[in-house]
Amino acid sequence: MSTETAKTAAVRRPDWITEEVLGELVSRVPSSTGASWKLTEVYTGEVLVALPQSSPADVERAAAAGRAAQREWAATPLPERLAVFKRAHELILRNQHKIADLIQAESGKARRIAFEEVCDVPMVISHYLKRAPRLLKDKKRPGVMPVLSSSIERHPPRGLIGIIAPWNFPFATGLSDAVPALMAGNAVLLKPDNKTALSPLFGISLLEEAGLPKGLFQVVCGEGPDVGPTMMDNVDYAMFTGSTATGRVIGEQAGRNLIGACLELGGKNPMIVLDDADIDETVAGSMFAVFGNTGQICMHIERIYIPDAMYDEFRDKFVAAVESMRIEAAYAFGPDLGALVSPDHLARVQSHVEDAVAKGATVLTGGQARPDVGPTFFEPTILEGTTKEMLHGVTETFGPVVSLHRYSTLEEAIELANDTDYGLNASVWTTNFKRAQAIAARIESGNVNINDGLATAYASKSTPSGGMKQSGVGARHGDQGLLKYTETQNVATLKKQVMGPQGKQTFDDYAKQMQTSLRWMRKLRIR
């Protein structure tokens, strides 16, 4: 395993990240009690800033302020709202390296993945700048009675959108989920994870610099049980990204309050290598699919199924590629693998590996923490012989750990891929795209990537992305990703009172007339 062995004290934080700058960022978080949380630099474990913690009363006040700002924003013509995001698109790109610095400081991820995370927001902005005018425009529909009636489909904003963002992609989920909500005329109340609040706070400051009204995008911070219930009681729709267990709680609260919710939850994502796949390309593609963001991606691959005849060659080449990965704590491009987000998460990942080994699995490479590189670094790990009796066999490890499995027939591979309670993402590798499409149709997953691990599906902003089974409800991206933040209103007009018997017409005659009309409308394709 290729690693840098310099002690963590040698890690040089970007000079612009100062106590004054960070203090200004967190000053927008309300905290009437004065409580705070120590937000640390992951690479070193040093405290970066005391993050204010919001009380339930703070959440209520933030929600009220957001609602007050939303009324004027909703009345702002759509072209003026969209103009804010045209300016924001350029501001984000201009500040991309600064945002990546903050993402690295608070999450410990490698520079490449931090830089690419920032790209997600301009991509979402660009997509909805194109689609929002059409989606939010009133649409005239046929009425129940041809000529004499009409109907208009409208999509007014819901009001206040609650977004609970995870720590693994704090900037992307904090802002990308908010962009279509704001374009649609809503206010946003965001709760980022305590560990990773800095980059979304910086992003909100850029939106306001671009002209977003102050007060429209509110932020509260705190542990989920402390602020979550109050937040759910004060919003009109919830967007949550996180674990299935927490998603159930959010869904139950949304149901009690009769509000909508979109939930992107956990996964145990499989990859199927077909017998005609190019092994070298598949190995190369597997590196990011498995180890991107140190395995801390909801859609990353944790199970790889390989044909018997190809297994040994794939395994040996994959192990060799993983052992050449560069692990380092650095605010620069170069390292292939960054840190895990916290000591607690490191302990979780390590416990899954230790449990697998204790129950008979073999570590082909990796399997150890690397305190010589940083407090939360863990080697990229490949396991063999994993079974469903092991934690890693059935539970999302959410770290740089993958299990290799043999299969004899394609039917067996598809059955194994679907043998999970989850269905967020899957991957199929082959040189026969028609065959791959047929296999994808049989995989129980909201996203299926062909000859890629995850990025191709997620980056397709025009197509909805969500989960099946216990991996979620609803979707982000596509038209659905904006319309979910709106109400649907039907404004119907009847120009003449013709609904019922006319004059001295009996109801029997009216009924016969209705039957005749329905038949003709079907024949003429009017209805």
PDB file of N, CA, C and O in Angstrom, residues 246-298:
ATOM      1  N   THR A 246     -33.100   6.390  10.320  1.00  0.00           N
ATOM      2  CA  THR A 246     -33.554   7.762  10.537  1.00  0.00           C
ATOM      3  C   THR A 246     -34.632   8.144   9.534  1.00  0.00           C
ATOM      4  O   THR A 246     -35.563   8.890   9.856  1.00  0.00           O
ATOM      5  N   GLY A 247     -34.530   7.624   8.317  1.00  0.00           N
ATOM      6  CA  GLY A 247     -35.549   7.904   7.308  1.00  0.00           C
ATOM      7  C   GLY A 247     -36.928   7.447   7.746  1.00  0.00           C
ATOM      8  O   GLY A 247     -37.936   8.106   7.451  1.00  0.00           O
ATOM      9  N   ARG A 248     -36.995   6.327   8.443  1.00  0.00           N
ATOM     10  CA  ARG A 248     -38.288   5.858   8.950  1.00  0.00           C
ATOM     11  C   ARG A 248     -38.877   6.864   9.944  1.00  0.00           C
ATOM     12  O   ARG A 248     -40.085   7.142   9.932  1.00  0.00           O
ATOM     13  N   VAL A 249     -38.031   7.405  10.802  1.00  0.00           N
ATOM     14  CA  VAL A 249     -38.490   8.392  11.790  1.00  0.00           C
ATOM     15  C   VAL A 249     -39.004   9.640  11.081  1.00  0.00           C
ATOM     16  O   VAL A 249     -40.074  10.162  11.406  1.00  0.00           O
ATOM     17  N   ILE A 250     -38.238  10.127  10.091  1.00  0.00           N
ATOM     18  CA  ILE A 250     -38.654  11.304   9.337  1.00  0.00           C
ATOM     19  C   ILE A 250     -39.973  11.041   8.616  1.00  0.00           C
ATOM     20  O   ILE A 250     -40.890  11.878   8.611  1.00  0.00           O
ATOM     21  N   GLY A 251     -40.073   9.857   7.994  1.00  0.00           N
ATOM     22  CA  GLY A 251     -41.294   9.512   7.286  1.00  0.00           C
ATOM     23  C   GLY A 251     -42.508   9.453   8.200  1.00  0.00           C
ATOM     24  O   GLY A 251     -43.601   9.898   7.835  1.00  0.00           O
ATOM     25  N   GLU A 252     -42.327   8.903   9.402  1.00  0.00           N
ATOM     26  CA  GLU A 252     -43.435   8.835  10.363  1.00  0.00           C
ATOM     27  C   GLU A 252     -43.880  10.238  10.787  1.00  0.00           C
ATOM     28  O   GLU A 252     -45.086  10.525  10.884  1.00  0.00           O
ATOM     29  N   GLN A 253     -42.909  11.128  11.026  1.00  0.00           N
ATOM     30  CA  GLN A 253     -43.255  12.487  11.420  1.00  0.00           C
ATOM     31  C   GLN A 253     -43.965  13.220  10.281  1.00  0.00           C
ATOM     32  O   GLN A 253     -44.934  13.954  10.512  1.00  0.00           O
ATOM     33  N   ALA A 254     -43.488  13.015   9.055  1.00  0.00           N
ATOM     34  CA  ALA A 254     -44.134  13.641   7.909  1.00  0.00           C
ATOM     35  C   ALA A 254     -45.572  13.146   7.763  1.00  0.00           C
ATOM     36  O   ALA A 254     -46.495  13.928   7.487  1.00  0.00           O
ATOM     37  N   GLY A 255     -45.768  11.844   7.966  1.00  0.00           N
ATOM     38  CA  GLY A 255     -47.108  11.279   7.865  1.00  0.00           C
ATOM     39  C   GLY A 255     -48.055  11.857   8.911  1.00  0.00           C
ATOM     40  O   GLY A 255     -49.211  12.177   8.605  1.00  0.00           O
ATOM     41  N   ARG A 256     -47.582  11.983  10.143  1.00  0.00           N
ATOM     42  CA  ARG A 256     -48.430  12.559  11.193  1.00  0.00           C
ATOM     43  C   ARG A 256     -48.819  13.995  10.875  1.00  0.00           C
ATOM     44  O   ARG A 256     -49.920  14.444  11.203  1.00  0.00           O
ATOM     45  N   ASN A 257     -47.903  14.733  10.244  1.00  0.00           N
ATOM     46  CA  ASN A 257     -48.166  16.134   9.934  1.00  0.00           C
ATOM     47  C   ASN A 257     -48.805  16.330   8.563  1.00  0.00           C
ATOM     48  O   ASN A 257     -49.066  17.473   8.166  1.00  0.00           O
ATOM     49  N   LEU A 258     -49.048  15.217   7.856  1.00  0.00           N
ATOM     50  CA  LEU A 258     -49.653  15.255   6.526  1.00  0.00           C
ATOM     51  C   LEU A 258     -48.887  16.170   5.575  1.00  0.00           C
ATOM     52  O   LEU A 258     -49.454  16.991   4.856  1.00  0.00           O
ATOM     53  N   ILE A 259     -47.559  16.032   5.583  1.00  0.00           N
ATOM     54  CA  ILE A 259     -46.723  16.741   4.626  1.00  0.00           C
ATOM     55  C   ILE A 259     -45.952  15.709   3.798  1.00  0.00           C
ATOM     56  O   ILE A 259     -45.770  14.564   4.221  1.00  0.00           O
ATOM     57  N   GLY A 260     -45.501  16.113   2.639  1.00  0.00           N
ATOM     58  CA  GLY A 260     -44.738  15.213   1.797  1.00  0.00           C
ATOM     59  C   GLY A 260     -43.302  15.086   2.257  1.00  0.00           C
ATOM     60  O   GLY A 260     -42.782  15.930   2.999  1.00  0.00           O
ATOM     61  N   ALA A 261     -42.642  14.024   1.812  1.00  0.00           N
ATOM     62  CA  ALA A 261     -41.234  13.812   2.145  1.00  0.00           C
ATOM     63  C   ALA A 261     -40.561  13.023   1.040  1.00  0.00           C
ATOM     64  O   ALA A 261     -41.156  12.112   0.455  1.00  0.00           O
ATOM     65  N   CYS A 262     -39.330  13.397   0.749  1.00  0.00           N
ATOM     66  CA  CYS A 262     -38.479  12.637  -0.162  1.00  0.00           C
ATOM     67  C   CYS A 262     -37.308  12.110   0.654  1.00  0.00           C
ATOM     68  O   CYS A 262     -36.631  12.894   1.333  1.00  0.00           O
ATOM     69  N   LEU A 263     -37.080  10.809   0.605  1.00  0.00           N
ATOM     70  CA  LEU A 263     -36.090  10.172   1.466  1.00  0.00           C
ATOM     71  C   LEU A 263     -35.116   9.360   0.617  1.00  0.00           C
ATOM     72  O   LEU A 263     -35.508   8.369  -0.007  1.00  0.00           O
ATOM     73  N   GLU A 264     -33.846   9.788   0.566  1.00  0.00           N
ATOM     74  CA  GLU A 264     -32.824   8.947  -0.055  1.00  0.00           C
ATOM     75  C   GLU A 264     -32.056   8.277   1.067  1.00  0.00           C
ATOM     76  O   GLU A 264     -31.370   8.934   1.847  1.00  0.00           O
ATOM     77  N   LEU A 265     -32.147   6.938   1.128  1.00  0.00           N
ATOM     78  CA  LEU A 265     -31.664   6.208   2.293  1.00  0.00           C
ATOM     79  C   LEU A 265     -30.492   5.293   1.931  1.00  0.00           C
ATOM     80  O   LEU A 265     -29.794   5.529   0.973  1.00  0.00           O
ATOM     81  N   GLY A 266     -30.268   4.279   2.735  1.00  0.00           N
ATOM     82  CA  GLY A 266     -29.068   3.467   2.605  1.00  0.00           C
ATOM     83  C   GLY A 266     -29.092   2.512   1.430  1.00  0.00           C
ATOM     84  O   GLY A 266     -30.076   2.387   0.700  1.00  0.00           O
ATOM     85  N   GLY A 267     -27.978   1.832   1.246  1.00  0.00           N
ATOM     86  CA  GLY A 267     -27.870   0.853   0.171  1.00  0.00           C
ATOM     87  C   GLY A 267     -26.853  -0.223   0.508  1.00  0.00           C
ATOM     88  O   GLY A 267     -26.038  -0.064   1.419  1.00  0.00           O
ATOM     89  N   LYS A 268     -26.929  -1.308  -0.195  1.00  0.00           N
ATOM     90  CA  LYS A 268     -25.906  -2.362  -0.138  1.00  0.00           C
ATOM     91  C   LYS A 268     -25.668  -2.754  -1.583  1.00  0.00           C
ATOM     92  O   LYS A 268     -26.105  -3.796  -2.069  1.00  0.00           O
ATOM     93  N   ASN A 269     -24.973  -1.881  -2.292  1.00  0.00           N
ATOM     94  CA  ASN A 269     -25.021  -1.842  -3.745  1.00  0.00           C
ATOM     95  C   ASN A 269     -24.129  -2.898  -4.411  1.00  0.00           C
ATOM     96  O   ASN A 269     -22.945  -3.009  -4.084  1.00  0.00           O
ATOM     97  N   PRO A 270     -24.696  -3.654  -5.375  1.00  0.00           N
ATOM     98  CA  PRO A 270     -23.954  -4.723  -6.045  1.00  0.00           C
ATOM     99  C   PRO A 270     -23.385  -4.301  -7.404  1.00  0.00           C
ATOM    100  O   PRO A 270     -23.911  -3.403  -8.080  1.00  0.00           O
ATOM    101  N   MET A 271     -22.333  -4.963  -7.804  1.00  0.00           N
ATOM    102  CA  MET A 271     -21.789  -4.863  -9.155  1.00  0.00           C
ATOM    103  C   MET A 271     -21.723  -6.269  -9.741  1.00  0.00           C
ATOM    104  O   MET A 271     -21.241  -7.189  -9.078  1.00  0.00           O
ATOM    105  N   ILE A 272     -22.228  -6.406 -10.962  1.00  0.00           N
ATOM    106  CA  ILE A 272     -22.150  -7.684 -11.665  1.00  0.00           C
ATOM    107  C   ILE A 272     -21.183  -7.526 -12.831  1.00  0.00           C
ATOM    108  O   ILE A 272     -21.382  -6.682 -13.711  1.00  0.00           O
ATOM    109  N   VAL A 273     -20.137  -8.339 -12.838  1.00  0.00           N
ATOM    110  CA  VAL A 273     -19.199  -8.375 -13.952  1.00  0.00           C
ATOM    111  C   VAL A 273     -19.623  -9.524 -14.866  1.00  0.00           C
ATOM    112  O   VAL A 273     -19.671 -10.676 -14.432  1.00  0.00           O
ATOM    113  N   LEU A 274     -19.957  -9.237 -16.122  1.00  0.00           N
ATOM    114  CA  LEU A 274     -20.385 -10.279 -17.047  1.00  0.00           C
ATOM    115  C   LEU A 274     -19.177 -10.940 -17.713  1.00  0.00           C
ATOM    116  O   LEU A 274     -18.073 -10.373 -17.723  1.00  0.00           O
ATOM    117  N   ASP A 275     -19.415 -12.102 -18.298  1.00  0.00           N
ATOM    118  CA  ASP A 275     -18.297 -12.890 -18.823  1.00  0.00           C
ATOM    119  C   ASP A 275     -17.646 -12.290 -20.066  1.00  0.00           C
ATOM    120  O   ASP A 275     -16.584 -12.747 -20.496  1.00  0.00           O
ATOM    121  N   ASP A 276     -18.273 -11.256 -20.650  1.00  0.00           N
ATOM    122  CA  ASP A 276     -17.676 -10.607 -21.809  1.00  0.00           C
ATOM    123  C   ASP A 276     -17.083  -9.239 -21.462  1.00  0.00           C
ATOM    124  O   ASP A 276     -16.698  -8.476 -22.353  1.00  0.00           O
ATOM    125  N   ALA A 277     -17.005  -8.912 -20.181  1.00  0.00           N
ATOM    126  CA  ALA A 277     -16.482  -7.615 -19.774  1.00  0.00           C
ATOM    127  C   ALA A 277     -14.983  -7.518 -20.021  1.00  0.00           C
ATOM    128  O   ALA A 277     -14.260  -8.511 -19.973  1.00  0.00           O
ATOM    129  N   ASP A 278     -14.513  -6.301 -20.278  1.00  0.00           N
ATOM    130  CA  ASP A 278     -13.088  -6.024 -20.366  1.00  0.00           C
ATOM    131  C   ASP A 278     -12.544  -5.922 -18.944  1.00  0.00           C
ATOM    132  O   ASP A 278     -12.887  -4.987 -18.210  1.00  0.00           O
ATOM    133  N   ILE A 279     -11.721  -6.871 -18.535  1.00  0.00           N
ATOM    134  CA  ILE A 279     -11.290  -6.943 -17.139  1.00  0.00           C
ATOM    135  C   ILE A 279     -10.507  -5.704 -16.726  1.00  0.00           C
ATOM    136  O   ILE A 279     -10.725  -5.139 -15.648  1.00  0.00           O
ATOM    137  N   ASP A 280      -9.601  -5.248 -17.567  1.00  0.00           N
ATOM    138  CA  ASP A 280      -8.780  -4.089 -17.199  1.00  0.00           C
ATOM    139  C   ASP A 280      -9.639  -2.841 -17.007  1.00  0.00           C
ATOM    140  O   ASP A 280      -9.447  -2.083 -16.053  1.00  0.00           O
ATOM    141  N   GLU A 281     -10.603  -2.615 -17.917  1.00  0.00           N
ATOM    142  CA  GLU A 281     -11.488  -1.459 -17.768  1.00  0.00           C
ATOM    143  C   GLU A 281     -12.379  -1.601 -16.533  1.00  0.00           C
ATOM    144  O   GLU A 281     -12.646  -0.629 -15.834  1.00  0.00           O
ATOM    145  N   THR A 282     -12.818  -2.826 -16.270  1.00  0.00           N
ATOM    146  CA  THR A 282     -13.686  -3.054 -15.115  1.00  0.00           C
ATOM    147  C   THR A 282     -12.938  -2.817 -13.813  1.00  0.00           C
ATOM    148  O   THR A 282     -13.471  -2.199 -12.886  1.00  0.00           O
ATOM    149  N   VAL A 283     -11.718  -3.288 -13.728  1.00  0.00           N
ATOM    150  CA  VAL A 283     -10.902  -3.049 -12.534  1.00  0.00           C
ATOM    151  C   VAL A 283     -10.680  -1.554 -12.334  1.00  0.00           C
ATOM    152  O   VAL A 283     -10.841  -1.021 -11.227  1.00  0.00           O
ATOM    153  N   ALA A 284     -10.328  -0.860 -13.415  1.00  0.00           N
ATOM    154  CA  ALA A 284     -10.096   0.577 -13.307  1.00  0.00           C
ATOM    155  C   ALA A 284     -11.356   1.309 -12.859  1.00  0.00           C
ATOM    156  O   ALA A 284     -11.311   2.191 -11.993  1.00  0.00           O
ATOM    157  N   GLY A 285     -12.513   0.926 -13.416  1.00  0.00           N
ATOM    158  CA  GLY A 285     -13.767   1.567 -13.028  1.00  0.00           C
ATOM    159  C   GLY A 285     -14.194   1.237 -11.616  1.00  0.00           C
ATOM    160  O   GLY A 285     -14.847   2.037 -10.946  1.00  0.00           O
ATOM    161  N   SER A 286     -13.814   0.048 -11.165  1.00  0.00           N
ATOM    162  CA  SER A 286     -14.188  -0.375  -9.814  1.00  0.00           C
ATOM    163  C   SER A 286     -13.503   0.464  -8.738  1.00  0.00           C
ATOM    164  O   SER A 286     -14.022   0.580  -7.620  1.00  0.00           O
ATOM    165  N   MET A 287     -12.371   1.043  -9.038  1.00  0.00           N
ATOM    166  CA  MET A 287     -11.623   1.778  -8.027  1.00  0.00           C
ATOM    167  C   MET A 287     -12.441   2.942  -7.469  1.00  0.00           C
ATOM    168  O   MET A 287     -12.558   3.109  -6.255  1.00  0.00           O
ATOM    169  N   PHE A 288     -13.028   3.739  -8.368  1.00  0.00           N
ATOM    170  CA  PHE A 288     -13.855   4.847  -7.877  1.00  0.00           C
ATOM    171  C   PHE A 288     -15.195   4.342  -7.366  1.00  0.00           C
ATOM    172  O   PHE A 288     -15.722   4.848  -6.376  1.00  0.00           O
ATOM    173  N   ALA A 289     -15.758   3.338  -8.043  1.00  0.00           N
ATOM    174  CA  ALA A 289     -17.059   2.809  -7.633  1.00  0.00           C
ATOM    175  C   ALA A 289     -17.045   2.336  -6.183  1.00  0.00           C
ATOM    176  O   ALA A 289     -18.023   2.480  -5.449  1.00  0.00           O
ATOM    177  N   VAL A 290     -15.922   1.768  -5.766  1.00  0.00           N
ATOM    178  CA  VAL A 290     -15.807   1.217  -4.410  1.00  0.00           C
ATOM    179  C   VAL A 290     -15.202   2.216  -3.438  1.00  0.00           C
ATOM    180  O   VAL A 290     -15.701   2.395  -2.319  1.00  0.00           O
ATOM    181  N   PHE A 291     -14.133   2.900  -3.855  1.00  0.00           N
ATOM    182  CA  PHE A 291     -13.332   3.675  -2.907  1.00  0.00           C
ATOM    183  C   PHE A 291     -13.474   5.189  -3.050  1.00  0.00           C
ATOM    184  O   PHE A 291     -12.828   5.942  -2.326  1.00  0.00           O
ATOM    185  N   GLY A 292     -14.300   5.654  -3.984  1.00  0.00           N
ATOM    186  CA  GLY A 292     -14.556   7.084  -4.074  1.00  0.00           C
ATOM    187  C   GLY A 292     -15.078   7.623  -2.752  1.00  0.00           C
ATOM    188  O   GLY A 292     -15.913   6.991  -2.097  1.00  0.00           O
ATOM    189  N   ASN A 293     -14.573   8.779  -2.327  1.00  0.00           N
ATOM    190  CA  ASN A 293     -14.933   9.366  -1.030  1.00  0.00           C
ATOM    191  C   ASN A 293     -14.694   8.388   0.115  1.00  0.00           C
ATOM    192  O   ASN A 293     -15.415   8.360   1.102  1.00  0.00           O
ATOM    193  N   THR A 294     -13.659   7.564  -0.043  1.00  0.00           N
ATOM    194  CA  THR A 294     -13.296   6.562   0.974  1.00  0.00           C
ATOM    195  C   THR A 294     -14.479   5.646   1.283  1.00  0.00           C
ATOM    196  O   THR A 294     -14.675   5.209   2.414  1.00  0.00           O
ATOM    197  N   GLY A 295     -15.269   5.359   0.245  1.00  0.00           N
ATOM    198  CA  GLY A 295     -16.417   4.470   0.412  1.00  0.00           C
ATOM    199  C   GLY A 295     -17.605   5.099   1.094  1.00  0.00           C
ATOM    200  O   GLY A 295     -18.592   4.408   1.366  1.00  0.00           O
ATOM    201  N   GLN A 296     -17.566   6.395   1.320  1.00  0.00           N
ATOM    202  CA  GLN A 296     -18.650   7.081   2.031  1.00  0.00           C
ATOM    203  C   GLN A 296     -19.590   7.762   1.028  1.00  0.00           C
ATOM    204  O   GLN A 296     -19.815   8.965   1.063  1.00  0.00           O
ATOM    205  N   ILE A 297     -20.128   6.959   0.119  1.00  0.00           N
ATOM    206  CA  ILE A 297     -21.099   7.412  -0.871  1.00  0.00           C
ATOM    207  C   ILE A 297     -22.292   6.472  -0.794  1.00  0.00           C
ATOM    208  O   ILE A 297     -22.121   5.250  -0.812  1.00  0.00           O
ATOM    209  N   CYS A 298     -23.496   7.021  -0.717  1.00  0.00           N
ATOM    210  CA  CYS A 298     -24.682   6.171  -0.609  1.00  0.00           C
ATOM    211  C   CYS A 298     -24.766   5.168  -1.746  1.00  0.00           C
ATOM    212  O   CYS A 298     -25.282   4.061  -1.575  1.00  0.00           O
TER     213      CYS A 298
END
